[in-house]
PDB file of C-alpha atoms in Angstrom:
ATOM      1  CA  ASP A 254     -16.975 -10.734  -3.293  1.00 57.00           C
ATOM      2  CA  ALA A 255     -13.724  -8.816  -2.998  1.00 67.00           C
ATOM      3  CA  ASP A 256     -12.966  -6.205  -5.659  1.00 91.00           C
ATOM      4  CA  VAL A 257      -9.320  -7.273  -5.854  1.00 94.00           C
ATOM      5  CA  THR A 258      -8.696 -11.005  -5.435  1.00 95.00           C
ATOM      6  CA  GLN A 259      -5.312 -12.604  -4.958  1.00 96.00           C
ATOM      7  CA  THR A 260      -4.580 -16.307  -5.250  1.00 96.00           C
ATOM      8  CA  PRO A 261      -3.203 -18.171  -3.468  1.00 96.00           C
ATOM      9  CA  ARG A 262      -3.449 -16.504  -0.056  1.00 95.00           C
ATOM     10  CA  ASN A 263      -0.578 -18.548   1.307  1.00 96.00           C
ATOM     11  CA  ARG A 264       2.177 -20.520  -0.382  1.00 96.00           C
ATOM     12  CA  ILE A 265       5.200 -22.413   0.874  1.00 96.00           C
ATOM     13  CA  THR A 266       7.688 -23.604  -1.689  1.00 95.00           C
ATOM     14  CA  LYS A 267      11.318 -24.518  -2.171  1.00 96.00           C
ATOM     15  CA  THR A 268      14.268 -22.628  -3.530  1.00 97.00           C
ATOM     16  CA  GLY A 269      14.524 -22.848  -7.311  1.00 96.00           C
ATOM     17  CA  LYS A 270      10.840 -23.452  -7.955  1.00 96.00           C
ATOM     18  CA  ARG A 271       8.804 -21.347 -10.349  1.00 96.00           C
ATOM     19  CA  ILE A 272       5.855 -19.628  -8.703  1.00 96.00           C
ATOM     20  CA  MET A 273       2.985 -17.593 -10.060  1.00 97.00           C
ATOM     21  CA  LEU A 274       0.820 -15.288  -7.995  1.00 98.00           C
ATOM     22  CA  GLU A 275      -2.421 -14.198  -9.553  1.00 98.00           C
ATOM     23  CA  CYS A 276      -4.525 -11.092  -9.201  1.00 97.00           C
ATOM     24  CA  SER A 277      -7.933 -10.384 -10.624  1.00 97.00           C
ATOM     25  CA  GLN A 278     -10.156  -7.337 -10.186  1.00 96.00           C
ATOM     26  CA  THR A 279     -13.766  -6.432 -10.754  1.00 95.00           C
ATOM     27  CA  LYS A 280     -13.348  -2.679 -10.330  1.00 91.00           C
ATOM     28  CA  GLY A 281     -12.856  -1.998 -14.027  1.00 91.00           C
ATOM     29  CA  HIS A 282      -9.608  -0.183 -13.332  1.00 91.00           C
ATOM     30  CA  ASP A 283      -6.942   0.152 -15.994  1.00 90.00           C
ATOM     31  CA  ARG A 284      -3.929   0.381 -13.694  1.00 91.00           C
ATOM     32  CA  MET A 285      -2.605  -2.574 -11.731  1.00 94.00           C
ATOM     33  CA  TYR A 286       0.388  -2.866  -9.403  1.00 94.00           C
ATOM     34  CA  TRP A 287       2.399  -5.510  -7.567  1.00 97.00           C
ATOM     35  CA  TYR A 288       4.096  -4.720  -4.251  1.00 96.00           C
ATOM     36  CA  ARG A 289       6.001  -6.693  -1.684  1.00 96.00           C
ATOM     37  CA  GLN A 290       5.876  -5.954   2.031  1.00 95.00           C
ATOM     38  CA  ASP A 291       8.706  -6.760   4.390  1.00 93.00           C
ATOM     39  CA  PRO A 292       8.747  -6.003   8.128  1.00 87.00           C
ATOM     40  CA  GLY A 293      10.193  -2.569   8.768  1.00 86.00           C
ATOM     41  CA  LEU A 294      10.382  -1.704   5.080  1.00 89.00           C
ATOM     42  CA  GLY A 295       6.795  -0.869   4.206  1.00 89.00           C
ATOM     43  CA  LEU A 296       5.581  -1.661   0.696  1.00 92.00           C
ATOM     44  CA  ARG A 297       7.865  -1.539  -2.323  1.00 94.00           C
ATOM     45  CA  LEU A 298       6.715  -1.497  -5.930  1.00 93.00           C
ATOM     46  CA  ILE A 299       7.750  -4.453  -8.093  1.00 96.00           C
ATOM     47  CA  TYR A 300       5.907  -3.865 -11.383  1.00 96.00           C
ATOM     48  CA  TYR A 301       2.961  -1.873 -12.651  1.00 93.00           C
ATOM     49  CA  SER A 302       0.799  -1.883 -15.741  1.00 93.00           C
ATOM     50  CA  PHE A 303      -1.518   0.668 -17.293  1.00 89.00           C
ATOM     51  CA  ASP A 304      -3.159  -1.664 -19.791  1.00 88.00           C
ATOM     52  CA  VAL A 305      -2.645  -5.050 -21.396  1.00 90.00           C
ATOM     53  CA  LYS A 306       0.110  -3.686 -23.650  1.00 88.00           C
ATOM     54  CA  ASP A 307       1.946  -1.745 -20.993  1.00 92.00           C
ATOM     55  CA  ILE A 308       4.349  -3.170 -18.403  1.00 95.00           C
ATOM     56  CA  ASN A 309       6.717  -1.081 -16.285  1.00 93.00           C
ATOM     57  CA  LYS A 310       9.389  -1.966 -13.760  1.00 94.00           C
ATOM     58  CA  GLY A 311       9.140  -0.665 -10.237  1.00 92.00           C
ATOM     59  CA  GLU A 312      11.934  -0.160  -7.755  1.00 90.00           C
ATOM     60  CA  ILE A 313      12.623  -3.859  -7.067  1.00 95.00           C
ATOM     61  CA  SER A 314      11.833  -5.797 -10.253  1.00 96.00           C
ATOM     62  CA  ASP A 315      14.936  -8.033 -10.352  1.00 95.00           C
ATOM     63  CA  GLY A 316      13.997 -11.700 -10.003  1.00 95.00           C
ATOM     64  CA  TYR A 317      10.357 -11.088 -10.937  1.00 97.00           C
ATOM     65  CA  SER A 318       8.291 -10.962 -14.111  1.00 97.00           C
ATOM     66  CA  VAL A 319       4.668 -10.095 -14.785  1.00 97.00           C
ATOM     67  CA  SER A 320       1.962 -10.737 -17.320  1.00 97.00           C
ATOM     68  CA  ARG A 321      -1.150  -8.649 -17.962  1.00 96.00           C
ATOM     69  CA  GLN A 322      -3.430 -11.201 -19.551  1.00 90.00           C
ATOM     70  CA  ALA A 323      -6.485  -8.960 -19.635  1.00 94.00           C
ATOM     71  CA  GLN A 324      -7.623  -5.700 -18.147  1.00 94.00           C
ATOM     72  CA  ALA A 325      -8.796  -7.580 -15.078  1.00 96.00           C
ATOM     73  CA  LYS A 326      -5.829  -9.938 -14.590  1.00 97.00           C
ATOM     74  CA  PHE A 327      -2.231  -9.276 -13.609  1.00 97.00           C
ATOM     75  CA  SER A 328       0.115 -12.121 -12.638  1.00 98.00           C
ATOM     76  CA  LEU A 329       3.457 -12.000 -10.876  1.00 98.00           C
ATOM     77  CA  SER A 330       6.019 -14.767 -11.469  1.00 98.00           C
ATOM     78  CA  LEU A 331       9.143 -15.777  -9.658  1.00 96.00           C
ATOM     79  CA  GLU A 332      11.069 -17.803 -12.234  1.00 91.00           C
ATOM     80  CA  SER A 333      13.467 -19.360  -9.732  1.00 95.00           C
ATOM     81  CA  ALA A 334      12.482 -18.536  -6.195  1.00 95.00           C
ATOM     82  CA  ILE A 335      15.085 -17.695  -3.568  1.00 96.00           C
ATOM     83  CA  PRO A 336      14.656 -17.383   0.213  1.00 96.00           C
ATOM     84  CA  ASN A 337      14.996 -13.583   0.280  1.00 96.00           C
ATOM     85  CA  GLN A 338      11.841 -13.377  -1.807  1.00 97.00           C
ATOM     86  CA  THR A 339       9.923 -14.579   1.231  1.00 97.00           C
ATOM     87  CA  ALA A 340       7.457 -11.742   1.860  1.00 97.00           C
ATOM     88  CA  LEU A 341       3.856 -10.628   1.768  1.00 96.00           C
ATOM     89  CA  TYR A 342       2.816  -9.684  -1.774  1.00 97.00           C
ATOM     90  CA  PHE A 343       0.020  -7.272  -2.614  1.00 96.00           C
ATOM     91  CA  CYS A 344      -1.789  -6.491  -5.811  1.00 96.00           C
ATOM     92  CA  ALA A 345      -3.441  -3.093  -6.200  1.00 94.00           C
ATOM     93  CA  THR A 346      -5.521  -1.279  -8.783  1.00 93.00           C
ATOM     94  CA  SER A 347      -6.380   2.318  -9.531  1.00 89.00           C
ATOM     95  CA  ASP A 348      -8.460   4.315 -11.923  1.00 84.00           C
ATOM     96  CA  ARG A 349      -6.722   6.087 -14.778  1.00 75.00           C
ATOM     97  CA  THR A 350      -8.074   9.530 -13.987  1.00 68.00           C
ATOM     98  CA  GLY A 351      -5.494  11.539 -12.101  1.00 60.00           C
ATOM     99  CA  ALA A 352      -3.992  10.592  -8.779  1.00 64.00           C
ATOM    100  CA  GLN A 353      -6.597   8.173  -7.572  1.00 72.00           C
ATOM    101  CA  PRO A 354      -6.010   6.044  -4.493  1.00 79.00           C
ATOM    102  CA  GLN A 355      -4.990   2.473  -5.011  1.00 85.00           C
ATOM    103  CA  HIS A 356      -7.219  -0.408  -3.929  1.00 91.00           C
ATOM    104  CA  PHE A 357      -5.487  -3.446  -2.468  1.00 93.00           C
ATOM    105  CA  GLY A 358      -6.114  -7.158  -2.360  1.00 94.00           C
ATOM    106  CA  ASP A 359      -5.727  -9.128   0.869  1.00 92.00           C
ATOM    107  CA  GLY A 360      -2.218 -10.279   0.003  1.00 94.00           C
ATOM    108  CA  THR A 361      -0.349 -13.512  -0.642  1.00 96.00           C
ATOM    109  CA  ARG A 362       2.012 -14.720   2.048  1.00 96.00           C
ATOM    110  CA  LEU A 363       4.902 -16.469   0.295  1.00 97.00           C
ATOM    111  CA  SER A 364       7.536 -18.512   2.107  1.00 97.00           C
ATOM    112  CA  ILE A 365      10.520 -19.917   0.262  1.00 97.00           C
ATOM    113  CA  LEU A 366      12.528 -22.564   2.050  1.00 95.00           C
TER     114      LEU A 366
ATOM    115  CA  ALA B  20      13.662  11.860  -4.645  1.00 74.00           C
ATOM    116  CA  GLN B  21      10.343  11.201  -3.019  1.00 82.00           C
ATOM    117  CA  SER B  22      10.366   9.690   0.435  1.00 90.00           C
ATOM    118  CA  VAL B  23       8.084   9.183   3.394  1.00 94.00           C
ATOM    119  CA  THR B  24       9.157   8.936   7.019  1.00 96.00           C
ATOM    120  CA  GLN B  25       7.062   7.537   9.812  1.00 97.00           C
ATOM    121  CA  PRO B  26       9.228   8.127  12.878  1.00 96.00           C
ATOM    122  CA  ASP B  27       7.261   5.925  15.250  1.00 95.00           C
ATOM    123  CA  ILE B  28       7.590   2.195  14.636  1.00 95.00           C
ATOM    124  CA  HIS B  29       5.284   1.194  17.471  1.00 96.00           C
ATOM    125  CA  ILE B  30       2.787   3.178  19.570  1.00 97.00           C
ATOM    126  CA  THR B  31       0.606   2.046  22.462  1.00 97.00           C
ATOM    127  CA  VAL B  32      -2.398   4.069  23.616  1.00 97.00           C
ATOM    128  CA  SER B  33      -5.213   3.417  26.042  1.00 97.00           C
ATOM    129  CA  GLU B  34      -8.708   2.935  24.743  1.00 97.00           C
ATOM    130  CA  GLY B  35     -10.502   6.274  24.722  1.00 97.00           C
ATOM    131  CA  ALA B  36      -7.294   8.279  24.526  1.00 97.00           C
ATOM    132  CA  SER B  37      -6.432  10.534  21.614  1.00 97.00           C
ATOM    133  CA  LEU B  38      -4.044   9.452  18.902  1.00 97.00           C
ATOM    134  CA  GLU B  39      -1.622  11.174  16.573  1.00 98.00           C
ATOM    135  CA  LEU B  40       0.541   9.276  14.094  1.00 98.00           C
ATOM    136  CA  ARG B  41       3.303  11.227  12.450  1.00 98.00           C
ATOM    137  CA  CYS B  42       4.194  11.317   8.782  1.00 98.00           C
ATOM    138  CA  ASN B  43       6.792  13.483   7.067  1.00 96.00           C
ATOM    139  CA  TYR B  44       7.370  13.486   3.332  1.00 94.00           C
ATOM    140  CA  SER B  45       9.871  14.740   0.833  1.00 91.00           C
ATOM    141  CA  TYR B  46       8.530  15.711  -2.550  1.00 84.00           C
ATOM    142  CA  GLY B  47       9.383  18.453  -5.008  1.00 74.00           C
ATOM    143  CA  ALA B  48       5.891  19.426  -6.086  1.00 77.00           C
ATOM    144  CA  THR B  49       2.466  19.431  -4.482  1.00 76.00           C
ATOM    145  CA  PRO B  50       2.126  15.942  -3.076  1.00 84.00           C
ATOM    146  CA  TYR B  51      -0.788  13.593  -3.169  1.00 89.00           C
ATOM    147  CA  LEU B  52      -0.963  12.097   0.320  1.00 93.00           C
ATOM    148  CA  PHE B  53      -2.693   9.030   1.667  1.00 94.00           C
ATOM    149  CA  TRP B  54      -3.147   7.130   4.904  1.00 97.00           C
ATOM    150  CA  TYR B  55      -3.864   3.414   4.773  1.00 96.00           C
ATOM    151  CA  VAL B  56      -4.628   0.943   7.558  1.00 97.00           C
ATOM    152  CA  GLN B  57      -3.729  -2.737   7.569  1.00 94.00           C
ATOM    153  CA  SER B  58      -5.457  -5.083   9.974  1.00 92.00           C
ATOM    154  CA  PRO B  59      -3.881  -8.502  10.599  1.00 86.00           C
ATOM    155  CA  GLY B  60      -4.332 -10.792   7.613  1.00 82.00           C
ATOM    156  CA  GLN B  61      -5.906  -8.053   5.564  1.00 85.00           C
ATOM    157  CA  GLY B  62      -4.907  -5.833   2.721  1.00 87.00           C
ATOM    158  CA  LEU B  63      -4.524  -2.087   2.970  1.00 92.00           C
ATOM    159  CA  GLN B  64      -7.659  -0.024   3.375  1.00 93.00           C
ATOM    160  CA  LEU B  65      -7.706   3.654   2.459  1.00 93.00           C
ATOM    161  CA  LEU B  66      -8.470   5.891   5.453  1.00 96.00           C
ATOM    162  CA  LEU B  67      -8.199   9.275   3.762  1.00 94.00           C
ATOM    163  CA  LYS B  68      -6.472  11.234   1.044  1.00 92.00           C
ATOM    164  CA  TYR B  69      -5.292  14.748   0.357  1.00 91.00           C
ATOM    165  CA  PHE B  70      -5.005  16.138  -3.150  1.00 86.00           C
ATOM    166  CA  SER B  71      -5.666  19.856  -2.778  1.00 83.00           C
ATOM    167  CA  GLY B  72      -7.920  22.348  -1.066  1.00 85.00           C
ATOM    168  CA  ASP B  73      -8.768  22.225   2.619  1.00 88.00           C
ATOM    169  CA  THR B  74      -5.707  21.087   4.525  1.00 91.00           C
ATOM    170  CA  LEU B  75      -7.761  19.243   7.153  1.00 96.00           C
ATOM    171  CA  VAL B  76      -9.242  16.113   5.639  1.00 95.00           C
ATOM    172  CA  GLN B  77     -11.741  13.757   7.154  1.00 96.00           C
ATOM    173  CA  GLY B  78     -11.624  10.051   6.611  1.00 96.00           C
ATOM    174  CA  ILE B  79     -13.419   6.888   7.569  1.00 95.00           C
ATOM    175  CA  LYS B  80     -13.632   5.444  11.084  1.00 94.00           C
ATOM    176  CA  GLY B  81     -13.390   8.892  12.691  1.00 96.00           C
ATOM    177  CA  PHE B  82      -9.860   9.643  11.478  1.00 97.00           C
ATOM    178  CA  GLU B  83      -8.623  12.982  10.200  1.00 98.00           C
ATOM    179  CA  ALA B  84      -5.303  14.291   8.930  1.00 98.00           C
ATOM    180  CA  GLU B  85      -3.821  17.719   8.487  1.00 96.00           C
ATOM    181  CA  PHE B  86      -1.530  18.707   5.647  1.00 94.00           C
ATOM    182  CA  LYS B  87       1.124  21.216   6.726  1.00 94.00           C
ATOM    183  CA  ARG B  88       3.233  22.283   3.788  1.00 91.00           C
ATOM    184  CA  SER B  89       5.655  24.309   5.912  1.00 92.00           C
ATOM    185  CA  GLN B  90       6.470  21.225   7.990  1.00 94.00           C
ATOM    186  CA  SER B  91       6.188  18.679   5.154  1.00 93.00           C
ATOM    187  CA  SER B  92       3.869  16.726   7.387  1.00 96.00           C
ATOM    188  CA  PHE B  93       0.593  14.852   7.093  1.00 97.00           C
ATOM    189  CA  ASN B  94      -0.190  13.586  10.584  1.00 98.00           C
ATOM    190  CA  LEU B  95      -3.116  11.291  11.286  1.00 98.00           C
ATOM    191  CA  ARG B  96      -5.341  11.943  14.302  1.00 98.00           C
ATOM    192  CA  LYS B  97      -8.266  10.432  16.116  1.00 98.00           C
ATOM    193  CA  PRO B  98      -9.838  12.005  19.228  1.00 97.00           C
ATOM    194  CA  SER B  99     -10.817   8.743  20.935  1.00 97.00           C
ATOM    195  CA  VAL B 100      -9.258   5.404  20.050  1.00 97.00           C
ATOM    196  CA  HIS B 101     -11.245   2.164  20.038  1.00 96.00           C
ATOM    197  CA  TRP B 102      -9.790  -1.297  20.574  1.00 95.00           C
ATOM    198  CA  SER B 103     -10.657  -2.136  16.959  1.00 95.00           C
ATOM    199  CA  ASP B 104      -8.219   0.551  15.783  1.00 97.00           C
ATOM    200  CA  ALA B 105      -5.273  -1.691  16.663  1.00 96.00           C
ATOM    201  CA  ALA B 106      -3.527  -2.215  13.327  1.00 97.00           C
ATOM    202  CA  GLU B 107      -0.602  -1.024  11.256  1.00 96.00           C
ATOM    203  CA  TYR B 108      -0.875   2.383   9.628  1.00 97.00           C
ATOM    204  CA  PHE B 109       0.933   3.469   6.487  1.00 96.00           C
ATOM    205  CA  CYS B 110       1.429   6.941   5.108  1.00 96.00           C
ATOM    206  CA  ALA B 111       2.070   7.222   1.360  1.00 94.00           C
ATOM    207  CA  VAL B 112       2.906   9.955  -1.129  1.00 91.00           C
ATOM    208  CA  GLY B 113       1.916   9.756  -4.770  1.00 86.00           C
ATOM    209  CA  ASN B 114       3.120  11.563  -7.833  1.00 75.00           C
ATOM    210  CA  GLY B 115      -0.304  11.657  -9.404  1.00 66.00           C
ATOM    211  CA  GLY B 116      -0.632  12.164 -13.106  1.00 63.00           C
ATOM    212  CA  ALA B 117       0.322   9.506 -15.578  1.00 63.00           C
ATOM    213  CA  THR B 118       2.048   6.987 -13.360  1.00 67.00           C
ATOM    214  CA  ASN B 119       0.289   7.382 -10.011  1.00 70.00           C
ATOM    215  CA  LYS B 120       3.083   5.578  -8.240  1.00 81.00           C
ATOM    216  CA  LEU B 121       3.004   5.475  -4.451  1.00 87.00           C
ATOM    217  CA  ILE B 122       5.925   5.658  -2.053  1.00 90.00           C
ATOM    218  CA  PHE B 123       5.087   4.167   1.323  1.00 93.00           C
ATOM    219  CA  GLY B 124       6.447   4.846   4.756  1.00 95.00           C
ATOM    220  CA  THR B 125       7.624   1.949   6.871  1.00 95.00           C
ATOM    221  CA  GLY B 126       4.461   1.906   8.934  1.00 96.00           C
ATOM    222  CA  THR B 127       3.431   2.497  12.540  1.00 97.00           C
ATOM    223  CA  LEU B 128       2.048  -0.403  14.545  1.00 96.00           C
ATOM    224  CA  LEU B 129      -0.683   0.744  16.930  1.00 97.00           C
ATOM    225  CA  ALA B 130      -1.543  -1.240  20.039  1.00 97.00           C
ATOM    226  CA  VAL B 131      -4.594  -0.316  22.136  1.00 97.00           C
ATOM    227  CA  GLN B 132      -4.683  -1.074  25.849  1.00 95.00           C
ATOM    228  CA  PRO B 133      -7.996  -1.698  27.592  1.00 91.00           C
TER     229      PRO B 133
END
């Protein structure tokens, strides 16, 4: 089983709909992150969390919200989806000790029509 | 502000040839540097990392990278490319410490010719 699991893997929806992307991890890591990937732009950080009581905005948080339901679960919501939120979304985790590398899920491909 | 530049958007090499992917960074302190690879339909897999010490670091799949502070570079190399190396490669710089946030480059797409 994957250490970092994202659901769904693919989603097509319409403008204005509410969408939730889910991420769960079995690595026991405290830190979790949400990124979006767009062609030619690399990965950009949306939100990150260090524990269930800690939520921080990344560089592109507008239009998104998150929930850290447990150490192992971190959800990303689009309250009212718009077409320019069409992208590939990644969840990542890392250990709390120093500058550890981040471990990524396989991504959710989201298309908003 | 931190930034990462990968000057080459797309590179094509022949199987068996050597490979060098360029990465330049801007960071005020000692950087934490990473190379990740993304195969189609997959997430990002860590190839190697540099935190301190020896400036030549070895990674998985036969890759290595060299940290050159004077050039603000962290180029990725492989002496002999295999067809399975075709993928997109991302360089990233981290601030370490409390936040451990990563700034990614825009990626280099590697194609391998038979």
